[in-house]
XYZ file of C-alpha atoms in Angstrom:
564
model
C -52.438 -0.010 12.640
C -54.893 -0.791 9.955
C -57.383 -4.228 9.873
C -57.074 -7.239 8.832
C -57.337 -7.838 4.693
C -59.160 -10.889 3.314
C -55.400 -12.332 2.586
C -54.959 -12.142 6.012
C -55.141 -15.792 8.014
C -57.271 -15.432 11.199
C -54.424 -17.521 13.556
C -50.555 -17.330 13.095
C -49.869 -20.536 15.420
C -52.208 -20.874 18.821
C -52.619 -16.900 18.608
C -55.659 -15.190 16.709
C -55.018 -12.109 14.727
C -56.453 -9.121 15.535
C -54.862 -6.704 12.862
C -52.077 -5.806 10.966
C -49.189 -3.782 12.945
C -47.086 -2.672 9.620
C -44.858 -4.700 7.538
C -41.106 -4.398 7.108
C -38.246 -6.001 4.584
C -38.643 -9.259 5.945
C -41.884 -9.422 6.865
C -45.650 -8.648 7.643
C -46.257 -7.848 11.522
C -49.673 -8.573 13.398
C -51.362 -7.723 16.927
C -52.355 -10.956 18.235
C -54.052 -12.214 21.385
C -52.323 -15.792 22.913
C -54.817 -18.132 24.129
C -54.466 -16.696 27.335
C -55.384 -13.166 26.572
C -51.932 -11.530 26.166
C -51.376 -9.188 23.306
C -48.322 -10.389 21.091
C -46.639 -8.959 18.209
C -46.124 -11.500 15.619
C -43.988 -11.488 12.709
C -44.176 -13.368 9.811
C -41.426 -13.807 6.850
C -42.812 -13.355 3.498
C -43.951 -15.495 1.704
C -41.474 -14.929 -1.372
C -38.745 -14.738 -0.137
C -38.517 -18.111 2.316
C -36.738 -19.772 -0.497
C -33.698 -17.501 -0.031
C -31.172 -19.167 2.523
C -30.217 -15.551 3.624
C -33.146 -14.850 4.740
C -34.069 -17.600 6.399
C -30.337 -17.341 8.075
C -31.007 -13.868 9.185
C -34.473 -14.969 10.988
C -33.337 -17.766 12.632
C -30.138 -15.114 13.587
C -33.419 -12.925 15.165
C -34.844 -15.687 16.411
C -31.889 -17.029 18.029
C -30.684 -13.502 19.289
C -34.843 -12.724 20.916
C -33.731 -16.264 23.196
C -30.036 -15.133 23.881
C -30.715 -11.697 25.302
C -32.795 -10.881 28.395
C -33.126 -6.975 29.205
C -35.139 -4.243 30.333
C -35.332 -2.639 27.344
C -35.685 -5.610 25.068
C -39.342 -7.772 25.181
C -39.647 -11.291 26.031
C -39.830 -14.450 22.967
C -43.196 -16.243 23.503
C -43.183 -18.489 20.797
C -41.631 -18.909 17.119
C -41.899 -21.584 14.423
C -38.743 -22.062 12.258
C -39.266 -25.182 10.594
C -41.286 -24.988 7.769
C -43.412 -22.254 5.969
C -44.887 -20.112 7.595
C -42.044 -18.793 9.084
C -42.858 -16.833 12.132
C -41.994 -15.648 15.530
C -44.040 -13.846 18.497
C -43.093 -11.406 21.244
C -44.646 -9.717 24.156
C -46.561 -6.080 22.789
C -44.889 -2.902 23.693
C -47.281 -0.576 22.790
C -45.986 2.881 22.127
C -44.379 5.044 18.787
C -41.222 4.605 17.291
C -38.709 7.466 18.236
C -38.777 8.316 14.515
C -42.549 8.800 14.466
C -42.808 10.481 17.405
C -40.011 13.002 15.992
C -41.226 13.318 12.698
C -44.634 14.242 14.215
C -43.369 16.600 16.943
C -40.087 17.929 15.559
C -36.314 18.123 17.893
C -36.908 16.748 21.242
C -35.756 19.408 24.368
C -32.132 19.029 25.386
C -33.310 17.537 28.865
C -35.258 15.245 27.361
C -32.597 14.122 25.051
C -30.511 12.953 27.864
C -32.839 11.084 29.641
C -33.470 9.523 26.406
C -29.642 8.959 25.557
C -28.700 7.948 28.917
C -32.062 4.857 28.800
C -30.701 3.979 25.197
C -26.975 3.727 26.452
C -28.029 1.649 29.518
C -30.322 -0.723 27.037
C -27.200 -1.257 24.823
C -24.641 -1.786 28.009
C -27.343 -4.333 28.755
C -27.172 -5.722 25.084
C -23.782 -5.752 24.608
C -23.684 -7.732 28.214
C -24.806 -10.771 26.832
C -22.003 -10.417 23.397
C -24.517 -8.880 21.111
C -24.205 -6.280 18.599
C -27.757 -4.607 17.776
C -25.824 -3.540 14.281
C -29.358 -1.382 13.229
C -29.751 1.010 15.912
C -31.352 3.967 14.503
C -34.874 5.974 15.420
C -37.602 3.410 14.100
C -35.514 0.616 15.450
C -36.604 2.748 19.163
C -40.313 1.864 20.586
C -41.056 4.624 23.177
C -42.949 2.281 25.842
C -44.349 3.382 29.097
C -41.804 1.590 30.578
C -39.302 3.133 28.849
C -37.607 2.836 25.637
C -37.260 -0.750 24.185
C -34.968 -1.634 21.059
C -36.366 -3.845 18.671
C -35.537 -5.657 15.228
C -32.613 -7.751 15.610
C -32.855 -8.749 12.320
C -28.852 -8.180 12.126
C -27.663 -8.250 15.174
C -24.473 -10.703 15.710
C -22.882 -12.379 18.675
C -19.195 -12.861 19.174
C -17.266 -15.479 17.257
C -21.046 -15.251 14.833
C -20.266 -15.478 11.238
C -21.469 -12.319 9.192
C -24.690 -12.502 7.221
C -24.217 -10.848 3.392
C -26.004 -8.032 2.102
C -25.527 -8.271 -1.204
C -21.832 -6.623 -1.144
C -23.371 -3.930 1.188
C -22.538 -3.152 4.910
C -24.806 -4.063 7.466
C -27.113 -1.281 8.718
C -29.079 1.242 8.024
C -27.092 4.892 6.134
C -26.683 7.369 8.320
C -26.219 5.530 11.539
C -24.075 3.047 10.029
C -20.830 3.593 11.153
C -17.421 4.379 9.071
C -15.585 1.516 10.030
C -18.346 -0.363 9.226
C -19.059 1.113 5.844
C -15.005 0.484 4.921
C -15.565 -2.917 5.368
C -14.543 -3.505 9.379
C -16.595 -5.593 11.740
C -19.573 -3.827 13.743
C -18.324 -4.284 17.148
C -20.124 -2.121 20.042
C -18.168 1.013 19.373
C -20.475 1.244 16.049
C -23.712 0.486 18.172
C -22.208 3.675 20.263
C -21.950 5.487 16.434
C -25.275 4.539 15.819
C -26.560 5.843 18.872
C -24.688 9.063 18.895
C -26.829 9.713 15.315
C -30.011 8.937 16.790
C -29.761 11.380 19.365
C -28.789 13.871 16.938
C -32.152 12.943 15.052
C -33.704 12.851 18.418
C -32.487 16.264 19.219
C -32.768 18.019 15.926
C -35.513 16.234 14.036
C -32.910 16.366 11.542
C -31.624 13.065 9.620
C -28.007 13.070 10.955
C -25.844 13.233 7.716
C -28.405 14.640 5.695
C -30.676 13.232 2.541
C -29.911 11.908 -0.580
C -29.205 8.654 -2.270
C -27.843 5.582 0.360
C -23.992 6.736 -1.016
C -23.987 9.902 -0.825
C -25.380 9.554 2.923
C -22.554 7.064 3.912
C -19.735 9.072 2.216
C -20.923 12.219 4.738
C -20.822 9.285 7.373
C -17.318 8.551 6.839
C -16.006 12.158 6.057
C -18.073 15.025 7.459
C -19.231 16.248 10.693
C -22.357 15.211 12.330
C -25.597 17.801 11.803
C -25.990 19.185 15.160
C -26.423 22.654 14.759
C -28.677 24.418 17.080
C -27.903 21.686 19.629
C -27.403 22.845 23.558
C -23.329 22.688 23.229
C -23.048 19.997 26.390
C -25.375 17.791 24.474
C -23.745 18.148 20.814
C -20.608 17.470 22.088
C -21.643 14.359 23.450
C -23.522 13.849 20.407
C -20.069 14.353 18.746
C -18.321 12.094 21.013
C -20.194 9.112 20.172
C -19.876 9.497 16.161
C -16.318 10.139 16.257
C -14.824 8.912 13.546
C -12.293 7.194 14.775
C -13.812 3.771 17.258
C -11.433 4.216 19.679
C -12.101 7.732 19.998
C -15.743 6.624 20.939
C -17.139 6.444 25.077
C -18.460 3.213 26.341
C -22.325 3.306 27.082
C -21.625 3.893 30.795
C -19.652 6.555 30.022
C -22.406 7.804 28.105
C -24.868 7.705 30.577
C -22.468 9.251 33.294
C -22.090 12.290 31.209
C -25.615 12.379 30.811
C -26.172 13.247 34.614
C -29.203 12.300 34.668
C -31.487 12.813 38.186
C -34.954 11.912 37.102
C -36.499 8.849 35.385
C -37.415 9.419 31.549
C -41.223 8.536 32.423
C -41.525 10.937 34.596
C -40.413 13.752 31.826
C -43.249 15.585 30.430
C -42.236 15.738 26.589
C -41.283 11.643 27.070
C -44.677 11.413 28.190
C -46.302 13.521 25.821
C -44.478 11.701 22.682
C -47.067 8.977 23.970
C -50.267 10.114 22.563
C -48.848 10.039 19.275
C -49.117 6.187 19.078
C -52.373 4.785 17.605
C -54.994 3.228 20.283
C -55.180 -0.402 20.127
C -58.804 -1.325 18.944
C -59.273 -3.861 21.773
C -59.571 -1.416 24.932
C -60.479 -4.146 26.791
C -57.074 -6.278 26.042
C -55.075 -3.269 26.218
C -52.272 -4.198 28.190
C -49.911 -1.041 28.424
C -49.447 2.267 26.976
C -51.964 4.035 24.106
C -51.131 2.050 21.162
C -49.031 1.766 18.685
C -47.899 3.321 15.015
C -48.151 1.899 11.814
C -44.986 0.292 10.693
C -43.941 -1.186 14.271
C -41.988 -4.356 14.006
C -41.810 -6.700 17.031
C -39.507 -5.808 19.757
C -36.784 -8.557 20.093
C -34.969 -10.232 22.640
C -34.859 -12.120 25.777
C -32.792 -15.274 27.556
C -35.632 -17.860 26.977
C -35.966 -21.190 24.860
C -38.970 -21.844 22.448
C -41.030 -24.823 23.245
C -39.887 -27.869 22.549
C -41.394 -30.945 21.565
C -42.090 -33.457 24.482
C -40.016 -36.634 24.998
C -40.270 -39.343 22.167
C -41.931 -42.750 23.429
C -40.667 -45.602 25.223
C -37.300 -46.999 23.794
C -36.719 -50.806 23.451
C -34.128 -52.278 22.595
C -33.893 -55.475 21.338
C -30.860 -58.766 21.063
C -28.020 -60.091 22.703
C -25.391 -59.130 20.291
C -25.976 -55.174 21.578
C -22.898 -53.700 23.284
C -23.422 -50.900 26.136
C -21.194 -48.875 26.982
C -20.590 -46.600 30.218
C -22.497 -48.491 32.941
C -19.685 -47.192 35.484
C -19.812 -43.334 36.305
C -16.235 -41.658 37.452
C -17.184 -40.294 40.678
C -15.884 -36.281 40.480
C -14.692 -34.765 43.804
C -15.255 -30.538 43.879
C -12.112 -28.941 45.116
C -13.011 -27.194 48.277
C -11.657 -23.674 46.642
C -14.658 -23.547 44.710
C -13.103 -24.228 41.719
C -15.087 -26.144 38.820
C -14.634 -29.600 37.619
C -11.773 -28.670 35.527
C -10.021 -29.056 38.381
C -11.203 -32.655 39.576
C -9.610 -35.744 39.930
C -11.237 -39.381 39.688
C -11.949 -40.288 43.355
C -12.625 -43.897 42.253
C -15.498 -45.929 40.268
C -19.035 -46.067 41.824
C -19.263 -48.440 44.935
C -22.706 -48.811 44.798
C -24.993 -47.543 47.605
C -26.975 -45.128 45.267
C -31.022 -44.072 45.340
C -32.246 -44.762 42.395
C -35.510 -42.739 40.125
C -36.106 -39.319 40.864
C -34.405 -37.169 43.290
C -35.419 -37.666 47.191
C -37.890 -34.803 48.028
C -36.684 -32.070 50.193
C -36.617 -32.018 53.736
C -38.246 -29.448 55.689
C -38.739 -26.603 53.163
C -35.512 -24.473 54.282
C -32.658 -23.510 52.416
C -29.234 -22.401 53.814
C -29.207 -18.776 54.702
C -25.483 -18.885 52.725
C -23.212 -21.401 51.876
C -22.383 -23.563 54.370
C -24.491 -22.259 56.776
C -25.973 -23.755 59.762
C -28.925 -21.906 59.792
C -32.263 -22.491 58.273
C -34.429 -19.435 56.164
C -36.428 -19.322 53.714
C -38.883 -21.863 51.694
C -36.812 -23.600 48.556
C -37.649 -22.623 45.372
C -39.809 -25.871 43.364
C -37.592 -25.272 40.494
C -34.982 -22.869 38.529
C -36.168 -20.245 35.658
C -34.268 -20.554 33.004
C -33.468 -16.831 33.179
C -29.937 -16.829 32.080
C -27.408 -17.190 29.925
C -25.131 -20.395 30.668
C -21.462 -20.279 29.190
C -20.947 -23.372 30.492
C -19.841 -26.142 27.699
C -18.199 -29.469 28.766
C -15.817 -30.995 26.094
C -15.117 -35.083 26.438
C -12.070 -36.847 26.637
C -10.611 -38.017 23.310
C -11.007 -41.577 24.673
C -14.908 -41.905 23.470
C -15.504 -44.830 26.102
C -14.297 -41.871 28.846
C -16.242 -39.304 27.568
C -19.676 -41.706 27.527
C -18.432 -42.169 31.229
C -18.242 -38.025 31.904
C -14.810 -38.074 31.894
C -13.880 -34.465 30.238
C -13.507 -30.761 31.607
C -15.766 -27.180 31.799
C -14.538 -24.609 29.610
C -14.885 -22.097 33.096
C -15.080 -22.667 37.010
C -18.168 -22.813 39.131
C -19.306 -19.394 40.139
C -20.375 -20.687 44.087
C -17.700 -22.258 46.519
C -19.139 -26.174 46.525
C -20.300 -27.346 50.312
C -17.433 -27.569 52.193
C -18.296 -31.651 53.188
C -17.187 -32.577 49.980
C -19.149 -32.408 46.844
C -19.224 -35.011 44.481
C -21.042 -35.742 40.978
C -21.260 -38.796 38.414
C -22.238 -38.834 35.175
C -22.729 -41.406 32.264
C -24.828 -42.373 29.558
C -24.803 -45.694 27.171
C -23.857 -46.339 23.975
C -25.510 -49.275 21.629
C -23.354 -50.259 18.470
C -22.126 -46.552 18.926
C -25.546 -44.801 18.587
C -26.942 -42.705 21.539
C -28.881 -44.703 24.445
C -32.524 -43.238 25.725
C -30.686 -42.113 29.197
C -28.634 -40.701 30.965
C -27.684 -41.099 34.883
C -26.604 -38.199 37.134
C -25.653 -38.549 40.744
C -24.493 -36.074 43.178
C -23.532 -36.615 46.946
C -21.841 -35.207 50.056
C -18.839 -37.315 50.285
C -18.260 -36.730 54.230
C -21.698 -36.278 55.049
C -22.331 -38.883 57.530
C -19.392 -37.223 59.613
C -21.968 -34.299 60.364
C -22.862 -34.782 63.982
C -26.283 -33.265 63.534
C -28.823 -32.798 60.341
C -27.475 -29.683 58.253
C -29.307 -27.037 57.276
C -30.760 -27.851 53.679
C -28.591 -27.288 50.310
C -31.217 -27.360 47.913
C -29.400 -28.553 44.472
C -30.599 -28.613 40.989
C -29.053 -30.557 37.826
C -29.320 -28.798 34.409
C -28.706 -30.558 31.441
C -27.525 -28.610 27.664
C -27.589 -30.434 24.327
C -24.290 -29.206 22.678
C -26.940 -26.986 20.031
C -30.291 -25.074 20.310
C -33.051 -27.424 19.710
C -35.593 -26.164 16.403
C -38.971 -26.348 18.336
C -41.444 -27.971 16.093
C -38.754 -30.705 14.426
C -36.787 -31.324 17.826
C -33.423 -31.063 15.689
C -30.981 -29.048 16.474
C -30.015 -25.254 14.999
C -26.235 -25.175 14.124
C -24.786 -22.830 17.127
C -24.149 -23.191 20.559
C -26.880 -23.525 23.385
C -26.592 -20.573 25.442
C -29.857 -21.567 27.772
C -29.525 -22.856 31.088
C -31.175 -26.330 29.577
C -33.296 -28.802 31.322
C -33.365 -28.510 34.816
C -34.361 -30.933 38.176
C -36.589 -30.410 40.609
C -33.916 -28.814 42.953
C -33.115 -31.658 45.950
C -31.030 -30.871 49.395
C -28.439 -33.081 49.137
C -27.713 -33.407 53.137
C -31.068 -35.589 52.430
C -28.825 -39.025 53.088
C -26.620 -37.817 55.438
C -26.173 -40.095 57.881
C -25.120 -42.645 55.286
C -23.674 -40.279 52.542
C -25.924 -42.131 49.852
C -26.738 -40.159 46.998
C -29.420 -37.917 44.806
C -29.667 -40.064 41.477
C -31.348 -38.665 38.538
C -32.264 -39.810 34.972
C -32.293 -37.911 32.002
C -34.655 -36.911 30.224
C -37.365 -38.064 32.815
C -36.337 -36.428 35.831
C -35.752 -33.176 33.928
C -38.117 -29.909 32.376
C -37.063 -26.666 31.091
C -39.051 -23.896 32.723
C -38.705 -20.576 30.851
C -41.440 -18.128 30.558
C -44.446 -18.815 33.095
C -43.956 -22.227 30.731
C -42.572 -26.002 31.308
C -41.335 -27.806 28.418
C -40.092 -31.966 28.570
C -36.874 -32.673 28.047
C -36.040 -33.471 24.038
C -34.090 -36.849 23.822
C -30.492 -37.779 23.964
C -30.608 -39.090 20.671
C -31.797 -35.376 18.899
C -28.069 -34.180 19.423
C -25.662 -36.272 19.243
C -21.912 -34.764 20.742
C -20.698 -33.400 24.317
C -23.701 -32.688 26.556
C -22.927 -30.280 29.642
C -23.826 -30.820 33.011
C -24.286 -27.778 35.396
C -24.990 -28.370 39.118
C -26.640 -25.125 40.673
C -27.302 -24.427 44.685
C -30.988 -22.971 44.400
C -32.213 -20.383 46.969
C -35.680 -19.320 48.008
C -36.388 -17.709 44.319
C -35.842 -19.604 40.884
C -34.357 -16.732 39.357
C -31.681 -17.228 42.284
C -28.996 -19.843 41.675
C -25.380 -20.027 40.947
C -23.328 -22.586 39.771
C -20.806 -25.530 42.216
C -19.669 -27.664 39.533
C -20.337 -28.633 35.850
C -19.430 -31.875 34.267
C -20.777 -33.275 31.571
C -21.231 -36.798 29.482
C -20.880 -37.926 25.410
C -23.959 -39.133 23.398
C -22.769 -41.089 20.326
């Protein structure tokens, strides 16, 4: 950690700069304080080398990857900028070395302490590879050593499936000596080369050693792909784990939980001596009373990456008027959607008829008597409702139109997957549509959900506390509110969630409007809902039953509608 230089700027964004972390190939990395009092890492690409598309590519890719994964042993996104220069994102502070500080500075780690260590690292990359990322750089200063427990950091690289490959000027992705040989012959790095990559460290880890030896960056991958790893003096049970994972051969390689399960582990890492010892070799942040975990960190630290969270968006534009007789709208009749009672998701519904009127109208009813359903279905009151979901997970969910455009305005399409949660066996039903004027995108859209058979109840139900999230078909770039080119993964912009027994007596409906009805929660944070017209294409439409926590929700239905 050193100070801050007179080149320095004082504030990256809302966060003041405190001093200078280390720097790395793409970038210089600061301590920072938010305006709240929380220690970030920030990260900020170069100055020279934001004219090169590749590089900009590759930290949008980390960027993108930070919001896509949420783990343990990754650190949480709090903000980024990615439109113009400066380029920069900021995560969470995980103060602690890097494993190959801490090993350079102590020497081979004990065998016991290796498998703790292997079996965390194998259970962070399960975790990883859980959400369809490849870290693709996992090597000893890509390893903080956190009081928590390890975290991996700088996904710089990493890829998720169907992701086109980044170039590297003809060379393979990754770092020699933990690269692995398929990967250096010019195969994709799938998770069996994470496991490679992993298997290397630990030899580092366990020998202090580099794993294939020194020398020029060829000479290093050729050993890779042709010798044995270095484990010599290695407790045999551990080495031939060690040599397990590096096998040449991929298929030849364990899974992470098979990793761990050989590891036979009993104890938590932090409670290991050495693993707490390895500590104090981390430099003490300068701001003792900021301090938020651990004693410090080491020169050269880059940010730790990754986490299932959005960066702020802009709020909603203003008003929008519209203006002449000679406008055509299109879609003012939703296709009521009936939820099979199997559970199944709206791929499998049919058109129970055109809207017969009857509907609430502005934002959804508020809920009555603060108790959610103890389970599905049930009778039986519990626990508070949640005020709103967390946007804590990764939604698959992606709702494709009908080739009929007029349809598609009207939600008339099919989910790419079924609904995780059996719907309420009265009959769930949803409705979806947006306008159309001269074929551009109209300011909203309506969503309606209702039980069907609901006035048939002889009594009130227990609550079923519902909320509506809404996806653009693409991530939304924070500071231009246009979209990135790839897929939105987030859960979107969510409702307030409403029990939808509210109207039972006369089976009227919840009616909601997007984007005022809607705000994406992520991060102790609430963002406004961006506008229909930022992304033009298939929206999706995901209807979750909420319990008593917002982190707690699964899916009854998805639908969706067309903008444009």
């Amino acid at each position: 950690m050193e100070p801050l230089r007179d080149v320095d700027p004082a504030r990256i964004g809302t966060h003041a700069l405190l001093a200078r972390l280390g720097a790395g190939g793409m970038g210089q990395v600061y301590l920072g304080r938010s305006p709240g009092g929380r220690l970030v890492a920030v990260k900020v690409i170069r100055d020279e080398i934001t004219g090169h598309p590749e590089a900009l590519a590759r930290f949008r890719r980390e960027a993108e990857t930070v919001r896509a994964v949420r783990s343990a042993y990754t650190a949480n996104l709090i903000d980024a900028s990615l439109a113009g220069a400066p380029y920069w994102l900021a995560t969470e502070y995980v103060a602690g070395p890097t494993l190959g500080h801490a090993v350079a500075e102590r020497g081979g780690l004990p065998a016991d302490t290796c498998r703790r260590l292997f079996a965390a690292l194998a259970e962070g990359l399960a975790s990883v590879h859980a959400y369809g990322v490849t870290h693709r750089d996992l090597k000893p200063q890509n390893v903080i050593l956190g009081a928590q427990g390890p975290q991996l950091i700088d996904f710089g690289i990493a890829r998720g499936v169907g992701e086109t490959a980044l170039t590297q000027d003809g060379q393979a992705p990754g770092t020699p000596g933990y690269t692995a040989p398929e990967v250096l012959l010019g195969a994709e790095a799938g998770a069996a080369a994470d496991v490679f990559a992993l298997g290397a460290t630990l030899a580092y880890a366990a020998t202090g050693r580099p794993p294939f030896g020194t020398g020029v960056a060829t000479t290093v991958s050729y050993r890779a792909v042709h010798e044995p790893v270095d484990v010599a003096g290695v407790e045999p049970g551990l080495a031939a784990l060690i040599e397990a994972c590096v096998a040449k051969d991929p298929a030849e390689r364990p899974a992470p939980r098979e990793v761990i399960a050989r590891c036979g582990v009993r104890d938590a890492l932090v409670d290991d001596p050495v693993y707490l010892g390895l500590g104090a070799l981390g430099e003490a942040v300068p701001v003792h009373e900021m301090r938020t975990q651990g004693p410090g960190m080491m020169p050269g630290y880059t940010p730790t990456q990754g986490v299932a969270v959005s960066a702020p968006r802009r709020g909603r534009t203003g008003a929008w008027v519209a203006a002449g007789v000679a406008l055509a709208v299109v879609g003012a009749v939703a296709v009521w959607k009936l939820v099979p009672f199997d559970g199944g998701g709206s791929g499998g519904a049919v058109r129970d008829g055109a809207d017969k009127g009857g509907a609430t109208t502005g934002p959804p009813p508020p809920a009555q008597g603060g108790q959610t359903p103890a389970a599905t279905g049930s009778k039986g009151a519990s626990k508070p409702a949640a005020e709103y979901i967390d946007n804590n997970q990764i939604s698959r969910y992606v709702w494709t139109g009908s080739p009929d455009r007029d349809l598609a305005v009207q939600g008339v399409g099919q989910c790419n997957q079924p609904a995780e949660e059996k719907s309420p066996g009265a009959g769930f039903q949803s409705a979806v549509s947006t306008t159309s004027v001269n074929g551009k995108p109209g300011r909203s859209a309506s969503i309606k959900m209702r039980i069907k058979y609901a006035e048939m109840e002889q009594s009130a139900p227990a609550p079923y506390y519902v909320s509506v999230a809404v996806k653009s078909p693409h991530d939304i770039e924070p500071s231009t509110g246009k979209p990135f080119p790839m897929d939105n993964r987030a859960v979107g912009y969510t409702s307030k969630p409403a029990d939808i027994y509210t109207h039972y007596k006369s089976g009227g409906d919840v009616t909601l409007t997007y984007p005022d009805d809607f705000t994406m929660h992520a991060a102790g944070r609430t963002w406004p809902a961006v506008p229909l017209s930022a992304d033009p294409g298939d929206w999706t439409v995901v209807f979750y039953h909420v319990e008593d926590d917002p982190t707690k929700y699964a899916s009854i239905a998805c639908s969706g509608f067309r903008v444009g």
